């Protein structure tokens, strides 16, 4: 049995009730004939309840974009794992590069968030990725290794069982400059090998999805790569037809 692809929408800080209702309606109707691929949407926190209701009875899985390490307490503006679980979230993105770079989240904090997510029954989607400067300097693998090892050393390789890791080169996010399959696949293989250094079975089962300017036109060649198991989609996920088409590509490639 191969790994089931995952296509997850990261809506970031976009949304508005009416727009979300039509977006989900469009995704639901477009996906009726799509099987063999897992599909998730990660709206901003305030829309979780609405989206949770709108996806009921569909295969669309609910996810969040971030969580606090703590469970409750005096942490103004934060949202905790138990809250996300109560609102029906299955996935939660941790360590997205925008969190790391704009909000100063360190590798250690991301590892704590990963642990907090699992503690509350959520499946973390762990984002890793190098900046353009690292790629130019040839330090891509070093950066990714540090990001991964921060989690492995804090929570153990067993915590990566059935993991979802998103490789998102920072230079490719929102830039229209998708990594080519030749750029992405070696990094996905590197991530899998790094896991395999601890546990071959866990490495084989981990889903390593790609993120960074994925659209319906470039998805096929990426998904065709051995170690690319789906996508985390930002901009293109705000258009129902485009997002559905990416999901269809994943289903077609998986069925081949
Ligand atoms: P993008 O974003 O598809 O708009 O590049 C991807 C992400 O940041 O997860």
PDB file of C-alpha atoms and ligand atoms in Angstrom:
ATOM      1  CA  UNK A   1       0.000   0.000   0.000  1.00  0.00           C
ATOM      2  CA  UNK A   2       1.459   3.334  -1.014  1.00  0.00           C
ATOM      3  CA  UNK A   3       1.069   6.511   0.938  1.00  0.00           C
ATOM      4  CA  UNK A   4      -2.258   8.241   0.457  1.00  0.00           C
ATOM      5  CA  UNK A   5      -1.662  11.749  -0.865  1.00  0.00           C
ATOM      6  CA  UNK A   6      -2.780  14.731   1.174  1.00  0.00           C
ATOM      7  CA  UNK A   7      -3.747  18.050  -0.369  1.00  0.00           C
ATOM      8  CA  UNK A   8      -4.242  20.691   2.304  1.00  0.00           C
ATOM      9  CA  UNK A   9      -5.441  24.250   1.842  1.00  0.00           C
ATOM     10  CA  UNK A  10      -3.730  26.914   3.908  1.00  0.00           C
ATOM     11  CA  UNK A  11      -6.005  29.905   3.625  1.00  0.00           C
ATOM     12  CA  UNK A  12      -3.670  32.016   5.773  1.00  0.00           C
ATOM     13  CA  UNK A  13      -5.352  35.291   6.874  1.00  0.00           C
ATOM     14  CA  UNK A  14      -7.975  35.264   4.133  1.00  0.00           C
ATOM     15  CA  UNK A  15     -11.680  34.828   4.511  1.00  0.00           C
ATOM     16  CA  UNK A  16     -15.048  36.346   4.997  1.00  0.00           C
ATOM     17  CA  UNK A  17     -18.201  34.414   5.783  1.00  0.00           C
ATOM     18  CA  UNK A  18     -19.871  34.678   2.403  1.00  0.00           C
ATOM     19  CA  UNK A  19     -16.718  33.956   0.460  1.00  0.00           C
ATOM     20  CA  UNK A  20     -15.979  30.925   2.613  1.00  0.00           C
ATOM     21  CA  UNK A  21     -19.477  29.525   2.111  1.00  0.00           C
ATOM     22  CA  UNK A  22     -19.105  29.668  -1.659  1.00  0.00           C
ATOM     23  CA  UNK A  23     -15.522  28.386  -1.560  1.00  0.00           C
ATOM     24  CA  UNK A  24     -16.523  25.300   0.431  1.00  0.00           C
ATOM     25  CA  UNK A  25     -19.610  24.775  -1.720  1.00  0.00           C
ATOM     26  CA  UNK A  26     -17.395  24.878  -4.812  1.00  0.00           C
ATOM     27  CA  UNK A  27     -14.864  22.464  -3.326  1.00  0.00           C
ATOM     28  CA  UNK A  28     -17.577  20.067  -2.163  1.00  0.00           C
ATOM     29  CA  UNK A  29     -19.310  19.913  -5.505  1.00  0.00           C
ATOM     30  CA  UNK A  30     -16.039  19.640  -7.416  1.00  0.00           C
ATOM     31  CA  UNK A  31     -14.788  16.792  -5.276  1.00  0.00           C
ATOM     32  CA  UNK A  32     -17.742  14.442  -5.553  1.00  0.00           C
ATOM     33  CA  UNK A  33     -15.930  12.132  -7.947  1.00  0.00           C
ATOM     34  CA  UNK A  34     -12.433  12.426  -6.451  1.00  0.00           C
ATOM     35  CA  UNK A  35     -11.192   9.469  -4.415  1.00  0.00           C
ATOM     36  CA  UNK A  36      -7.928   8.150  -3.047  1.00  0.00           C
ATOM     37  CA  UNK A  37      -6.687  11.504  -1.824  1.00  0.00           C
ATOM     38  CA  UNK A  38      -7.116  13.131   1.550  1.00  0.00           C
ATOM     39  CA  UNK A  39      -8.259  16.743   1.433  1.00  0.00           C
ATOM     40  CA  UNK A  40      -8.013  19.261   4.244  1.00  0.00           C
ATOM     41  CA  UNK A  41      -8.778  22.946   4.689  1.00  0.00           C
ATOM     42  CA  UNK A  42      -7.150  25.199   7.272  1.00  0.00           C
ATOM     43  CA  UNK A  43      -9.152  28.398   7.706  1.00  0.00           C
ATOM     44  CA  UNK A  44      -8.388  31.232  10.117  1.00  0.00           C
ATOM     45  CA  UNK A  45      -9.465  30.368  13.678  1.00  0.00           C
ATOM     46  CA  UNK A  46     -12.645  32.448  13.686  1.00  0.00           C
ATOM     47  CA  UNK A  47     -14.043  30.500  10.736  1.00  0.00           C
ATOM     48  CA  UNK A  48     -13.358  27.020  12.130  1.00  0.00           C
ATOM     49  CA  UNK A  49     -16.889  26.597  13.404  1.00  0.00           C
ATOM     50  CA  UNK A  50     -18.428  27.762  10.125  1.00  0.00           C
ATOM     51  CA  UNK A  51     -16.157  25.586   8.010  1.00  0.00           C
ATOM     52  CA  UNK A  52     -16.659  22.653  10.375  1.00  0.00           C
ATOM     53  CA  UNK A  53     -20.395  22.878   9.742  1.00  0.00           C
ATOM     54  CA  UNK A  54     -20.001  23.367   6.002  1.00  0.00           C
ATOM     55  CA  UNK A  55     -17.797  20.285   5.544  1.00  0.00           C
ATOM     56  CA  UNK A  56     -20.006  17.981   7.625  1.00  0.00           C
ATOM     57  CA  UNK A  57     -20.964  14.941   5.594  1.00  0.00           C
ATOM     58  CA  UNK A  58     -18.124  15.526   3.112  1.00  0.00           C
ATOM     59  CA  UNK A  59     -14.653  13.974   3.074  1.00  0.00           C
ATOM     60  CA  UNK A  60     -13.063  17.375   3.676  1.00  0.00           C
ATOM     61  CA  UNK A  61     -11.004  17.396   6.866  1.00  0.00           C
ATOM     62  CA  UNK A  62     -10.690  20.435   9.108  1.00  0.00           C
ATOM     63  CA  UNK A  63      -7.339  21.845  10.176  1.00  0.00           C
ATOM     64  CA  UNK A  64      -5.964  24.944  11.888  1.00  0.00           C
ATOM     65  CA  UNK A  65      -2.959  27.067  11.024  1.00  0.00           C
ATOM     66  CA  UNK A  66      -1.256  27.321  14.389  1.00  0.00           C
ATOM     67  CA  UNK A  67      -1.729  26.566  18.081  1.00  0.00           C
ATOM     68  CA  UNK A  68      -0.375  27.634  21.430  1.00  0.00           C
ATOM     69  CA  UNK A  69       1.911  25.385  23.453  1.00  0.00           C
ATOM     70  CA  UNK A  70      -0.138  25.936  26.604  1.00  0.00           C
ATOM     71  CA  UNK A  71      -3.554  24.438  27.264  1.00  0.00           C
ATOM     72  CA  UNK A  72      -5.170  27.462  28.881  1.00  0.00           C
ATOM     73  CA  UNK A  73      -4.290  30.431  31.006  1.00  0.00           C
ATOM     74  CA  UNK A  74      -3.222  34.042  30.753  1.00  0.00           C
ATOM     75  CA  UNK A  75      -2.035  34.011  27.155  1.00  0.00           C
ATOM     76  CA  UNK A  76      -3.979  36.823  25.518  1.00  0.00           C
ATOM     77  CA  UNK A  77      -4.728  36.217  21.876  1.00  0.00           C
ATOM     78  CA  UNK A  78      -3.649  32.572  21.843  1.00  0.00           C
ATOM     79  CA  UNK A  79      -5.666  29.472  20.869  1.00  0.00           C
ATOM     80  CA  UNK A  80      -4.906  26.091  22.400  1.00  0.00           C
ATOM     81  CA  UNK A  81      -4.915  22.495  21.220  1.00  0.00           C
ATOM     82  CA  UNK A  82      -7.962  21.484  23.291  1.00  0.00           C
ATOM     83  CA  UNK A  83      -9.903  24.384  21.753  1.00  0.00           C
ATOM     84  CA  UNK A  84      -9.015  23.263  18.241  1.00  0.00           C
ATOM     85  CA  UNK A  85      -9.942  19.682  19.077  1.00  0.00           C
ATOM     86  CA  UNK A  86     -13.288  20.836  20.448  1.00  0.00           C
ATOM     87  CA  UNK A  87     -14.023  22.575  17.155  1.00  0.00           C
ATOM     88  CA  UNK A  88     -13.359  19.408  15.181  1.00  0.00           C
ATOM     89  CA  UNK A  89      -9.847  20.043  13.904  1.00  0.00           C
ATOM     90  CA  UNK A  90      -7.865  17.002  12.851  1.00  0.00           C
ATOM     91  CA  UNK A  91      -4.767  18.722  11.480  1.00  0.00           C
ATOM     92  CA  UNK A  92      -2.837  21.744  12.674  1.00  0.00           C
ATOM     93  CA  UNK A  93       0.002  23.391  10.788  1.00  0.00           C
ATOM     94  CA  UNK A  94       3.063  23.973  12.953  1.00  0.00           C
ATOM     95  CA  UNK A  95       6.191  25.901  12.073  1.00  0.00           C
ATOM     96  CA  UNK A  96       4.938  27.514   8.901  1.00  0.00           C
ATOM     97  CA  UNK A  97       7.687  29.809   7.605  1.00  0.00           C
ATOM     98  CA  UNK A  98       5.452  32.840   8.125  1.00  0.00           C
ATOM     99  CA  UNK A  99       5.207  31.892  11.813  1.00  0.00           C
ATOM    100  CA  UNK A 100       8.947  31.303  11.976  1.00  0.00           C
ATOM    101  CA  UNK A 101       9.986  34.443  10.100  1.00  0.00           C
ATOM    102  CA  UNK A 102       7.289  37.017  10.873  1.00  0.00           C
ATOM    103  CA  UNK A 103       6.485  35.920  14.411  1.00  0.00           C
ATOM    104  CA  UNK A 104       9.883  34.701  15.528  1.00  0.00           C
ATOM    105  CA  UNK A 105       9.026  31.063  16.165  1.00  0.00           C
ATOM    106  CA  UNK A 106      12.215  29.133  16.861  1.00  0.00           C
ATOM    107  CA  UNK A 107      12.891  25.482  16.057  1.00  0.00           C
ATOM    108  CA  UNK A 108      12.491  24.749  19.777  1.00  0.00           C
ATOM    109  CA  UNK A 109       9.103  26.480  20.004  1.00  0.00           C
ATOM    110  CA  UNK A 110       7.907  24.677  16.884  1.00  0.00           C
ATOM    111  CA  UNK A 111       8.927  21.383  18.500  1.00  0.00           C
ATOM    112  CA  UNK A 112       6.898  22.300  21.606  1.00  0.00           C
ATOM    113  CA  UNK A 113       3.891  23.106  19.420  1.00  0.00           C
ATOM    114  CA  UNK A 114       4.305  19.757  17.641  1.00  0.00           C
ATOM    115  CA  UNK A 115       4.211  18.010  21.019  1.00  0.00           C
ATOM    116  CA  UNK A 116       1.239  20.083  22.203  1.00  0.00           C
ATOM    117  CA  UNK A 117      -0.725  19.219  19.056  1.00  0.00           C
ATOM    118  CA  UNK A 118      -0.226  15.482  19.527  1.00  0.00           C
ATOM    119  CA  UNK A 119      -1.016  15.694  23.216  1.00  0.00           C
ATOM    120  CA  UNK A 120      -4.472  16.945  22.318  1.00  0.00           C
ATOM    121  CA  UNK A 121      -5.145  14.433  19.575  1.00  0.00           C
ATOM    122  CA  UNK A 122      -4.314  16.710  16.657  1.00  0.00           C
ATOM    123  CA  UNK A 123      -2.067  15.723  13.780  1.00  0.00           C
ATOM    124  CA  UNK A 124       0.649  18.324  13.284  1.00  0.00           C
ATOM    125  CA  UNK A 125       1.660  19.272   9.759  1.00  0.00           C
ATOM    126  CA  UNK A 126       5.275  20.155  10.411  1.00  0.00           C
ATOM    127  CA  UNK A 127       6.610  22.751   7.975  1.00  0.00           C
ATOM    128  CA  UNK A 128      10.291  22.925   7.164  1.00  0.00           C
ATOM    129  CA  UNK A 129      12.131  24.812   4.468  1.00  0.00           C
ATOM    130  CA  UNK A 130      15.154  26.864   3.581  1.00  0.00           C
ATOM    131  CA  UNK A 131      15.364  30.516   2.565  1.00  0.00           C
ATOM    132  CA  UNK A 132      16.839  31.588  -0.776  1.00  0.00           C
ATOM    133  CA  UNK A 133      20.063  32.575   0.957  1.00  0.00           C
ATOM    134  CA  UNK A 134      20.502  29.035   2.304  1.00  0.00           C
ATOM    135  CA  UNK A 135      19.879  27.460  -1.071  1.00  0.00           C
ATOM    136  CA  UNK A 136      22.444  29.785  -2.645  1.00  0.00           C
ATOM    137  CA  UNK A 137      24.949  28.997   0.085  1.00  0.00           C
ATOM    138  CA  UNK A 138      24.359  25.257  -0.272  1.00  0.00           C
ATOM    139  CA  UNK A 139      23.061  24.927   3.276  1.00  0.00           C
ATOM    140  CA  UNK A 140      19.531  23.748   2.464  1.00  0.00           C
ATOM    141  CA  UNK A 141      20.036  20.294   3.982  1.00  0.00           C
ATOM    142  CA  UNK A 142      21.674  21.709   7.088  1.00  0.00           C
ATOM    143  CA  UNK A 143      18.717  24.019   7.751  1.00  0.00           C
ATOM    144  CA  UNK A 144      16.147  21.304   7.147  1.00  0.00           C
ATOM    145  CA  UNK A 145      18.087  18.863   9.327  1.00  0.00           C
ATOM    146  CA  UNK A 146      18.093  21.362  12.202  1.00  0.00           C
ATOM    147  CA  UNK A 147      14.350  21.969  11.851  1.00  0.00           C
ATOM    148  CA  UNK A 148      13.622  18.236  11.819  1.00  0.00           C
ATOM    149  CA  UNK A 149      16.083  17.292  14.525  1.00  0.00           C
ATOM    150  CA  UNK A 150      14.579  19.875  16.892  1.00  0.00           C
ATOM    151  CA  UNK A 151      11.374  17.823  16.829  1.00  0.00           C
ATOM    152  CA  UNK A 152      12.983  14.386  16.819  1.00  0.00           C
ATOM    153  CA  UNK A 153      15.290  15.154  19.722  1.00  0.00           C
ATOM    154  CA  UNK A 154      12.479  16.653  21.844  1.00  0.00           C
ATOM    155  CA  UNK A 155       9.692  14.213  21.175  1.00  0.00           C
ATOM    156  CA  UNK A 156      11.376  11.109  19.803  1.00  0.00           C
ATOM    157  CA  UNK A 157      11.178   9.432  16.415  1.00  0.00           C
ATOM    158  CA  UNK A 158       8.008   7.575  17.480  1.00  0.00           C
ATOM    159  CA  UNK A 159       6.208  10.921  17.431  1.00  0.00           C
ATOM    160  CA  UNK A 160       6.817  10.984  13.678  1.00  0.00           C
ATOM    161  CA  UNK A 161       4.795   7.803  13.149  1.00  0.00           C
ATOM    162  CA  UNK A 162       2.227   8.626  10.451  1.00  0.00           C
ATOM    163  CA  UNK A 163       3.672  12.118  10.354  1.00  0.00           C
ATOM    164  CA  UNK A 164       2.888  14.809   7.861  1.00  0.00           C
ATOM    165  CA  UNK A 165       5.841  17.007   6.986  1.00  0.00           C
ATOM    166  CA  UNK A 166       5.516  19.893   4.549  1.00  0.00           C
ATOM    167  CA  UNK A 167       8.636  20.884   2.670  1.00  0.00           C
ATOM    168  CA  UNK A 168       8.112  24.537   1.860  1.00  0.00           C
ATOM    169  CA  UNK A 169      11.094  26.405   0.452  1.00  0.00           C
ATOM    170  CA  UNK A 170      10.584  29.943   1.726  1.00  0.00           C
ATOM    171  CA  UNK A 171      11.573  31.465  -1.628  1.00  0.00           C
ATOM    172  CA  UNK A 172       8.795  29.511  -3.347  1.00  0.00           C
ATOM    173  CA  UNK A 173       5.966  30.588  -1.044  1.00  0.00           C
ATOM    174  CA  UNK A 174       3.596  33.116  -2.560  1.00  0.00           C
ATOM    175  CA  UNK A 175       6.234  34.032  -5.116  1.00  0.00           C
ATOM    176  CA  UNK A 176       4.997  32.119  -8.137  1.00  0.00           C
ATOM    177  CA  UNK A 177       8.451  30.504  -8.212  1.00  0.00           C
ATOM    178  CA  UNK A 178       7.561  26.874  -7.557  1.00  0.00           C
ATOM    179  CA  UNK A 179      10.473  24.577  -6.862  1.00  0.00           C
ATOM    180  CA  UNK A 180      11.025  22.367  -9.882  1.00  0.00           C
ATOM    181  CA  UNK A 181      10.676  18.630  -9.328  1.00  0.00           C
ATOM    182  CA  UNK A 182      14.478  18.460  -9.587  1.00  0.00           C
ATOM    183  CA  UNK A 183      14.792  20.929  -6.750  1.00  0.00           C
ATOM    184  CA  UNK A 184      12.048  19.513  -4.540  1.00  0.00           C
ATOM    185  CA  UNK A 185      12.466  15.745  -4.855  1.00  0.00           C
ATOM    186  CA  UNK A 186      16.051  15.614  -3.469  1.00  0.00           C
ATOM    187  CA  UNK A 187      14.949  17.550  -0.385  1.00  0.00           C
ATOM    188  CA  UNK A 188      11.953  15.268   0.120  1.00  0.00           C
ATOM    189  CA  UNK A 189      14.298  12.282  -0.174  1.00  0.00           C
ATOM    190  CA  UNK A 190      16.681  13.925   2.271  1.00  0.00           C
ATOM    191  CA  UNK A 191      13.859  14.338   4.800  1.00  0.00           C
ATOM    192  CA  UNK A 192      12.776  10.717   4.367  1.00  0.00           C
ATOM    193  CA  UNK A 193      16.363   9.504   4.746  1.00  0.00           C
ATOM    194  CA  UNK A 194      16.806  11.560   7.863  1.00  0.00           C
ATOM    195  CA  UNK A 195      13.774   9.818   9.371  1.00  0.00           C
ATOM    196  CA  UNK A 196      15.025   6.462   8.087  1.00  0.00           C
ATOM    197  CA  UNK A 197      18.254   6.998  10.014  1.00  0.00           C
ATOM    198  CA  UNK A 198      16.081   6.518  13.104  1.00  0.00           C
ATOM    199  CA  UNK A 199      13.329   4.209  11.870  1.00  0.00           C
ATOM    200  CA  UNK A 200      12.884   2.888   8.336  1.00  0.00           C
ATOM    201  CA  UNK A 201       9.214   2.038   8.784  1.00  0.00           C
ATOM    202  CA  UNK A 202       8.309   5.479  10.066  1.00  0.00           C
ATOM    203  CA  UNK A 203      10.219   7.050   7.180  1.00  0.00           C
ATOM    204  CA  UNK A 204       8.381   4.936   4.632  1.00  0.00           C
ATOM    205  CA  UNK A 205       4.980   5.863   5.999  1.00  0.00           C
ATOM    206  CA  UNK A 206       5.534   9.575   6.592  1.00  0.00           C
ATOM    207  CA  UNK A 207       3.759  11.798   4.145  1.00  0.00           C
ATOM    208  CA  UNK A 208       6.065  14.523   2.923  1.00  0.00           C
ATOM    209  CA  UNK A 209       4.032  17.107   1.073  1.00  0.00           C
ATOM    210  CA  UNK A 210       5.333  20.057  -0.936  1.00  0.00           C
ATOM    211  CA  UNK A 211       4.305  23.682  -0.546  1.00  0.00           C
ATOM    212  CA  UNK A 212       5.250  26.819  -2.433  1.00  0.00           C
ATOM    213  CA  UNK A 213       3.262  28.250  -5.360  1.00  0.00           C
ATOM    214  CA  UNK A 214       1.550  24.962  -6.177  1.00  0.00           C
ATOM    215  CA  UNK A 215      -1.201  25.273  -8.768  1.00  0.00           C
ATOM    216  CA  UNK A 216      -3.142  22.941 -11.034  1.00  0.00           C
ATOM    217  CA  UNK A 217      -0.608  23.407 -13.844  1.00  0.00           C
ATOM    218  CA  UNK A 218       2.545  22.501 -11.916  1.00  0.00           C
ATOM    219  CA  UNK A 219       1.081  19.907  -9.528  1.00  0.00           C
ATOM    220  CA  UNK A 220       1.352  16.911 -11.836  1.00  0.00           C
ATOM    221  CA  UNK A 221       5.108  16.902 -12.274  1.00  0.00           C
ATOM    222  CA  UNK A 222       5.621  17.455  -8.559  1.00  0.00           C
ATOM    223  CA  UNK A 223       3.216  14.701  -7.486  1.00  0.00           C
ATOM    224  CA  UNK A 224       4.854  12.307  -9.931  1.00  0.00           C
ATOM    225  CA  UNK A 225       8.050  12.370  -7.831  1.00  0.00           C
ATOM    226  CA  UNK A 226       8.641   9.373  -5.571  1.00  0.00           C
ATOM    227  CA  UNK A 227       8.862  11.270  -2.303  1.00  0.00           C
ATOM    228  CA  UNK A 228       6.267  13.995  -2.890  1.00  0.00           C
ATOM    229  CA  UNK A 229       3.021  12.886  -1.254  1.00  0.00           C
ATOM    230  CA  UNK A 230       0.753  15.844  -1.891  1.00  0.00           C
ATOM    231  CA  UNK A 231       0.753  19.568  -1.305  1.00  0.00           C
ATOM    232  CA  UNK A 232       0.143  22.378   1.124  1.00  0.00           C
ATOM    233  CA  UNK A 233      -1.531  24.989  -1.041  1.00  0.00           C
ATOM    234  CA  UNK A 234      -1.773  28.671  -0.181  1.00  0.00           C
ATOM    235  CA  UNK A 235      -2.871  31.150  -2.848  1.00  0.00           C
ATOM    236  CA  UNK A 236      -4.358  28.601  -5.240  1.00  0.00           C
ATOM    237  CA  UNK A 237      -6.528  27.135  -2.476  1.00  0.00           C
ATOM    238  CA  UNK A 238      -8.612  30.330  -2.379  1.00  0.00           C
ATOM    239  CA  UNK A 239     -10.066  29.428  -5.750  1.00  0.00           C
ATOM    240  CA  UNK A 240     -12.372  26.403  -5.546  1.00  0.00           C
ATOM    241  CA  UNK A 241     -11.869  25.277  -9.133  1.00  0.00           C
ATOM    242  CA  UNK A 242      -8.089  25.544  -8.952  1.00  0.00           C
ATOM    243  CA  UNK A 243      -7.955  23.728  -5.611  1.00  0.00           C
ATOM    244  CA  UNK A 244     -10.258  20.965  -6.837  1.00  0.00           C
ATOM    245  CA  UNK A 245      -8.092  20.570  -9.919  1.00  0.00           C
ATOM    246  CA  UNK A 246      -4.992  20.136  -7.754  1.00  0.00           C
ATOM    247  CA  UNK A 247      -6.848  17.446  -5.767  1.00  0.00           C
ATOM    248  CA  UNK A 248      -7.850  15.742  -9.011  1.00  0.00           C
ATOM    249  CA  UNK A 249      -4.242  15.728 -10.203  1.00  0.00           C
ATOM    250  CA  UNK A 250      -3.189  14.104  -6.921  1.00  0.00           C
ATOM    251  CA  UNK A 251      -5.880  11.453  -7.334  1.00  0.00           C
ATOM    252  CA  UNK A 252      -4.886  10.731 -10.925  1.00  0.00           C
ATOM    253  CA  UNK A 253      -1.168  10.471 -10.156  1.00  0.00           C
ATOM    254  CA  UNK A 254      -1.884   8.218  -7.167  1.00  0.00           C
ATOM    255  CA  UNK A 255      -4.028   5.917  -9.292  1.00  0.00           C
ATOM    256  CA  UNK A 256      -1.349   5.531 -12.005  1.00  0.00           C
TER     257      UNK A 256
HETATM  258  P1  LIG B   1       1.518  29.462  -1.650  1.00  0.00           P
HETATM  259  O1  LIG B   1       1.622  29.196  -0.078  1.00  0.00           O
HETATM  260  O2  LIG B   1       0.866  28.258  -2.270  1.00  0.00           O
HETATM  261  O3  LIG B   1       0.666  30.694  -1.773  1.00  0.00           O
HETATM  262  O4  LIG B   1       2.907  29.657  -2.153  1.00  0.00           O
HETATM  263  C1  LIG B   1       1.940  27.915   0.418  1.00  0.00           C
HETATM  264  C2  LIG B   1       2.089  27.973   1.916  1.00  0.00           C
HETATM  265  O5  LIG B   1       2.591  28.978   2.430  1.00  0.00           O
HETATM  266  O6  LIG B   1       1.694  27.028   2.613  1.00  0.00           O
END
